[in-house]
Amino acid sequence: MNRRSFLGASLASAAVAGAQTRYDIVIKNGEIRDPAKDVRRRGDVAVLDGRIAAVEADIPAARAASVIDAKGSYITPGLVDLHTHCFWGASFGVEPDPIAKRSGVTTWVDAGTFAHDQIEGFRKFVIDRSQVRIFGFVYLYPNSRNPDLDPVKYVRGLMRATGRMIEANKDVVLGIKLQVGSNMNGRYSPEFLKIAREWCDAFRVQLMAHISFSPPETDEVMPLMRSGDVVTHCYNTHGIGIVEKSGEIKASVLDARKRGVKFDTGHGLGSFNFEIARKAMAAGFLPDTISTDIYNLNVKGPVFDMPTTMSKMLHLGMSFEDILLRTTVNAARIVNRVPGLGTLDVGAPADLAVLAIEEGKFPLTDSQRNTVTADKRIVCRETICRGKRMA
Ligand SMILES: [Zn+2]
């Protein structure tokens, strides 16, 4: 649907949602936060037929089949996690729905748990069977077990098959995920990044570059990133980082951001460091998106879930609203497949989270096992996806 017809549909559903409409769900008495329009006010949100049907100061509870009391909580768009591994049963993938229920994440972007020849299985057994929305970046790396194979030739040889796969699955495949760094079983070559660049240009898709151990250097990677591409693990401690020893942000990183390259946290088991994040934020460099890089080796710590990652950013000094912007509409714009996703527009998909900020003493641990004690944490009290409460 283009933007105009989407707005038309919104107006139509708003008109249909008249005084006598019975809603599927009404969330009442919450603090509404819709970062797409910088909305911050108390009110109610109604859901009907999988869409947001009304956002008003007071919607009578009697008009809803199901009522959620959000007193003391925030009603927000469902969270969008731009870097996850949710191909359950393959590699380190977690099962998304049970985690979504407790975390508010209604859109999951899989960052390369699947290769070009695994998309059909990922779609049939994970995407189609999950309540949450799932998209993904296809993994570009030689997965052949033959040690004699030249990995660069191997990857280049897959170009056509991967291209066909991308074309046939553009509804869910956003682009290519590439691990950039020397820790790839000693098989890293700068050629991979060049091949990925060619690929993304040829098939007009985005590149998600995971930055880790150099070589290559940051200044060699950034010029190959274009507008709309994503650099993930931006607060890592590794050689390909964004912060100079002096604490300034590297010039090539600032240039990339100016060109429209997006920078994502991608917490993970090894890639989120409080000190680097503090330095980057002190230099004015906030991430464009906040993601977890959740998989089954970090879901029991230090990542746990999206609210825990958000709590770390809150502890580092970001406002709740700034965090929400980066976990809803900013990430949804990169996904760019579902009109209204990541917003509370009337007519938008009814993906919602009820979040709260609790006060107390909460230990939070980064990827290097540095622990801080936060006096606040963000928790999820309810998740609604596609108009239904997650069970
Ligand atoms: Zn990852």
XYZ file of C-alpha atoms and ligand atoms in Angstrom:
392
model
C 0.000 0.000 0.000
C 1.411 3.420 -0.783
C 1.356 6.208 1.743
C -1.693 7.931 0.294
C -3.893 4.817 0.292
C -2.617 3.968 3.776
C -3.731 7.378 5.029
C -7.036 6.836 3.221
C -7.495 3.518 4.992
C -6.651 5.183 8.301
C -9.293 7.821 7.815
C -11.825 5.215 6.738
C -11.247 3.058 9.792
C -11.339 6.142 12.006
C -14.733 7.046 10.533
C -16.018 3.493 10.946
C -14.918 3.499 14.577
C -17.953 5.540 15.586
C -19.639 5.990 18.932
C -21.120 2.469 19.055
C -18.143 0.491 17.790
C -17.223 -2.490 19.910
C -13.497 -2.926 20.101
C -11.511 -6.113 20.510
C -9.234 -4.549 23.091
C -9.087 -1.220 24.904
C -5.955 -0.272 26.839
C -6.966 2.277 29.427
C -5.415 4.925 31.658
C -1.910 4.719 30.233
C 0.675 7.326 29.426
C 0.629 7.276 25.628
C 4.051 7.582 24.012
C 4.205 7.670 20.218
C 7.709 8.838 19.297
C 6.892 9.055 15.571
C 4.765 12.135 16.331
C 6.313 12.988 19.693
C 2.972 12.303 21.393
C 3.185 12.253 25.206
C -0.169 12.305 26.981
C -2.513 10.262 29.119
C -5.208 8.300 27.310
C -6.662 5.093 25.939
C -5.962 3.058 22.813
C -8.536 0.834 21.085
C -7.822 -2.127 18.823
C -10.159 -3.596 16.231
C -9.510 -6.214 13.542
C -5.756 -6.081 13.917
C -5.492 -2.304 13.628
C -5.322 0.631 15.969
C -8.893 1.916 15.827
C -8.811 4.894 18.180
C -6.436 6.876 20.372
C -8.517 9.076 22.670
C -8.577 10.617 26.134
C -11.327 8.273 27.325
C -12.738 5.195 25.583
C -15.463 3.495 27.684
C -14.390 0.064 28.941
C -17.905 -1.209 28.182
C -17.114 -0.994 24.467
C -14.308 -3.540 24.600
C -14.303 -7.321 24.619
C -11.045 -7.156 26.559
C -9.765 -4.311 28.750
C -6.177 -3.782 29.838
C -5.555 -1.370 32.702
C -2.319 0.484 31.952
C -2.419 2.771 34.997
C 1.134 3.725 35.924
C 2.442 2.374 32.601
C 3.233 3.573 29.120
C 1.272 2.538 26.048
C 3.776 2.424 23.206
C 4.090 0.977 19.729
C 5.260 -2.639 19.739
C 9.046 -2.672 19.893
C 11.109 -3.368 16.775
C 14.379 -5.216 17.401
C 16.638 -4.679 14.400
C 19.230 -7.275 15.351
C 18.081 -10.668 16.619
C 18.670 -14.338 15.878
C 15.266 -15.992 15.834
C 15.731 -18.954 13.488
C 14.828 -21.364 16.265
C 16.537 -24.717 15.864
C 19.257 -23.351 13.599
C 22.581 -22.078 14.933
C 21.878 -20.049 18.053
C 18.366 -18.858 17.244
C 15.821 -18.251 20.005
C 12.084 -18.821 19.705
C 10.623 -15.343 19.266
C 7.001 -15.533 20.517
C 7.663 -16.501 24.168
C 10.296 -13.753 24.454
C 8.010 -11.264 22.709
C 5.290 -11.859 25.279
C 7.536 -10.731 28.131
C 9.509 -8.078 26.231
C 7.100 -6.113 24.010
C 9.076 -6.903 20.831
C 6.509 -7.431 18.078
C 8.873 -7.099 15.115
C 12.046 -9.166 14.924
C 14.757 -8.689 12.361
C 16.975 -11.730 12.068
C 20.525 -10.585 11.384
C 21.816 -13.374 9.234
C 21.004 -16.622 10.998
C 19.988 -17.944 7.579
C 21.932 -18.361 4.369
C 20.497 -18.035 0.860
C 19.572 -21.746 0.768
C 17.787 -21.707 4.157
C 15.220 -18.980 3.572
C 12.432 -21.403 2.687
C 12.849 -23.278 5.961
C 13.081 -20.044 7.901
C 9.881 -18.808 6.276
C 7.898 -22.036 6.587
C 8.901 -23.057 10.096
C 9.551 -19.737 11.806
C 8.153 -16.677 10.012
C 4.810 -18.251 9.070
C 4.300 -19.939 12.444
C 5.087 -16.972 14.657
C 2.660 -14.353 15.879
C 5.368 -11.688 15.778
C 6.483 -10.131 12.507
C 9.821 -11.405 11.285
C 12.171 -10.026 8.644
C 15.800 -10.766 8.019
C 19.160 -10.105 6.458
C 20.658 -13.082 4.628
C 24.059 -14.226 5.823
C 26.955 -13.799 3.443
C 29.760 -16.132 4.370
C 31.137 -19.409 3.054
C 29.295 -22.139 4.893
C 31.045 -24.904 3.004
C 32.945 -27.338 5.194
C 35.555 -27.974 2.516
C 38.770 -26.395 3.909
C 40.397 -26.395 0.466
C 37.757 -24.156 -1.025
C 38.775 -20.554 -1.677
C 36.184 -18.718 0.456
C 36.143 -15.616 -1.752
C 35.556 -17.648 -4.917
C 32.929 -19.648 -3.086
C 30.990 -16.572 -1.957
C 31.262 -14.929 -5.370
C 29.948 -18.136 -6.904
C 26.779 -17.795 -4.823
C 25.962 -14.348 -6.115
C 23.371 -15.377 -8.653
C 21.572 -17.853 -6.393
C 21.493 -15.361 -3.539
C 20.199 -12.664 -5.860
C 17.368 -14.910 -7.017
C 16.540 -15.698 -3.410
C 16.483 -12.008 -2.475
C 14.238 -11.137 -5.434
C 11.799 -13.923 -4.584
C 11.623 -13.020 -0.891
C 11.744 -9.248 -0.825
C 8.686 -9.184 1.423
C 10.844 -10.511 4.264
C 14.481 -10.230 3.194
C 15.826 -6.727 3.794
C 19.358 -7.250 2.581
C 22.711 -8.818 3.308
C 24.355 -9.325 6.698
C 28.113 -9.408 6.681
C 30.501 -10.001 9.546
C 33.351 -7.610 8.955
C 36.423 -8.559 10.955
C 39.394 -10.799 11.293
C 37.851 -13.205 13.788
C 35.880 -15.149 11.201
C 37.760 -18.413 11.721
C 40.733 -16.763 10.059
C 38.861 -16.699 6.773
C 38.046 -13.030 6.577
C 38.938 -11.229 3.412
C 38.286 -7.596 2.504
C 36.822 -9.040 -0.695
C 33.696 -10.087 1.236
C 32.788 -6.485 1.947
C 33.343 -5.544 -1.700
C 31.205 -8.477 -2.844
C 28.477 -7.514 -0.366
C 28.568 -3.938 -1.668
C 28.191 -5.128 -5.275
C 25.386 -7.435 -4.235
C 23.421 -4.800 -2.351
C 23.801 -2.342 -5.221
C 22.776 -4.937 -7.822
C 19.665 -6.057 -5.924
C 18.915 -2.678 -4.334
C 18.874 -3.942 -0.769
C 20.496 -2.802 2.449
C 23.786 -3.968 3.876
C 24.058 -4.698 7.571
C 27.716 -4.736 8.573
C 28.699 -6.308 11.873
C 31.893 -4.579 12.966
C 34.343 -6.409 15.211
C 38.062 -7.208 15.108
C 40.380 -5.403 12.727
C 41.728 -5.712 10.136
C 40.107 -4.128 8.270
C 40.181 -0.697 9.929
C 37.114 1.438 10.545
C 38.298 3.907 7.913
C 38.365 1.134 5.305
C 34.863 -0.075 6.153
C 32.922 3.191 6.410
C 33.454 4.427 2.823
C 31.751 1.245 1.563
C 28.597 1.926 3.561
C 25.793 3.802 1.815
C 22.632 5.611 2.861
C 20.164 3.161 4.438
C 22.853 0.633 5.363
C 23.259 -0.381 8.998
C 26.442 -0.655 11.049
C 25.697 -2.921 13.986
C 27.696 -3.380 17.248
C 28.501 0.338 17.267
C 29.485 0.351 20.983
C 31.902 -2.570 20.820
C 35.436 -2.605 22.272
C 37.017 -4.184 19.220
C 39.360 -2.788 16.603
C 36.644 -1.701 14.201
C 35.046 0.806 16.539
C 33.572 4.269 16.239
C 35.466 6.085 19.028
C 39.072 7.350 18.827
C 41.352 6.876 21.842
C 40.943 10.617 22.447
C 37.211 10.066 22.936
C 36.229 11.752 19.692
C 34.114 9.986 17.116
C 36.126 8.866 14.098
C 35.787 11.200 11.132
C 34.885 8.358 8.748
C 32.020 7.398 11.085
C 30.687 10.954 11.199
C 30.925 11.123 7.393
C 29.019 7.841 7.104
C 26.270 9.125 9.396
C 26.034 12.296 7.310
C 25.493 10.133 4.212
C 22.584 8.363 5.924
C 24.283 5.235 7.283
C 22.500 4.026 10.434
C 24.311 2.945 13.599
C 22.804 0.186 15.722
C 23.795 -1.125 19.159
C 23.479 -4.913 18.572
C 24.323 -5.741 22.211
C 25.106 -9.465 21.963
C 27.577 -11.522 23.902
C 30.615 -9.446 22.948
C 29.589 -6.119 21.470
C 28.128 -3.727 24.031
C 30.475 -1.964 26.418
C 29.358 0.644 28.958
C 32.596 2.649 28.746
C 32.536 2.882 24.937
C 28.850 3.777 25.022
C 29.536 6.475 27.632
C 32.366 7.930 25.544
C 30.332 7.897 22.337
C 27.334 9.458 24.041
C 29.544 12.108 25.699
C 30.732 12.961 22.181
C 27.084 13.309 21.141
C 26.883 10.035 19.231
C 23.633 8.281 20.114
C 22.680 5.143 18.207
C 20.017 5.385 15.483
C 18.525 2.097 16.654
C 18.834 0.084 19.862
C 18.832 -3.663 19.324
C 19.675 -6.720 21.410
C 21.484 -9.199 19.113
C 19.649 -11.774 21.218
C 20.487 -15.468 20.743
C 20.504 -18.534 22.889
C 23.980 -17.899 24.342
C 23.007 -14.505 25.791
C 19.284 -14.785 26.497
C 20.061 -15.879 30.065
C 22.472 -12.950 30.403
C 23.902 -10.481 29.824
C 21.288 -9.577 27.174
C 18.091 -11.200 28.550
C 15.720 -9.132 26.387
C 14.979 -5.747 24.853
C 13.688 -4.033 28.056
C 17.007 -4.946 29.745
C 18.991 -3.433 26.848
C 16.756 -0.346 26.999
C 17.365 -0.135 30.767
C 21.108 0.028 30.096
C 20.596 3.004 27.784
C 18.380 4.638 30.425
C 21.151 4.134 32.983
C 23.627 5.739 30.563
C 21.492 8.860 30.547
C 19.164 8.597 27.567
C 15.549 9.609 28.144
C 12.795 7.009 27.918
C 11.368 8.841 24.895
C 14.744 8.900 23.105
C 15.122 5.178 23.739
C 11.610 4.484 22.508
C 12.221 6.411 19.274
C 15.162 4.073 18.569
C 13.267 0.886 19.403
C 10.102 1.673 17.440
C 9.773 3.976 14.467
C 13.494 4.406 13.720
C 13.911 0.649 13.365
C 10.555 0.288 11.576
C 11.711 2.792 8.934
C 14.725 0.600 8.218
C 12.424 -2.438 7.895
C 10.204 -0.340 5.603
C 7.782 -3.128 4.712
C 4.631 -2.391 6.745
C 2.885 1.023 6.577
C 2.408 2.525 10.017
C 4.678 0.008 11.758
C 6.296 1.430 14.874
C 3.641 4.120 15.326
C 0.310 4.568 17.098
C -1.407 6.027 14.024
C -5.081 5.158 13.732
C -5.128 2.504 11.001
C -1.614 1.277 11.797
C -1.072 -2.389 12.702
C -2.178 -3.086 16.288
C 1.266 -3.970 17.584
C 1.548 -2.481 21.056
C 3.514 -2.738 24.258
C 2.605 -1.705 27.772
C 5.873 -0.709 29.395
C 6.694 0.591 32.848
C 9.683 2.056 34.625
C 10.322 0.452 38.008
C 12.489 1.953 40.725
C 14.865 -0.028 42.901
C 18.376 -1.448 42.673
C 19.006 -3.421 39.503
C 22.336 -4.926 38.385
C 22.991 -4.535 34.660
C 25.921 -6.217 32.943
C 27.594 -5.386 29.649
C 29.269 -7.803 27.233
C 32.620 -7.586 29.036
C 30.908 -8.479 32.319
C 31.141 -4.971 33.783
C 28.202 -4.562 36.137
C 26.510 -1.343 37.182
C 23.651 -0.849 39.602
C 20.797 1.049 38.038
C 18.084 2.738 40.085
C 15.495 2.299 37.341
C 14.611 -0.408 34.891
C 12.195 -0.725 32.005
C 9.813 -3.677 32.109
C 7.085 -4.938 29.803
C 3.653 -5.648 31.261
C 1.710 -6.609 28.145
C 2.394 -7.305 24.478
C -0.194 -7.089 21.708
C 0.750 -8.235 18.232
C -1.496 -8.216 15.130
C -4.368 -7.087 17.348
C -4.115 -9.999 19.808
C -2.699 -10.196 23.319
C 0.280 -12.524 23.296
C -0.561 -15.630 25.252
Zn 24.120 -11.015 15.626
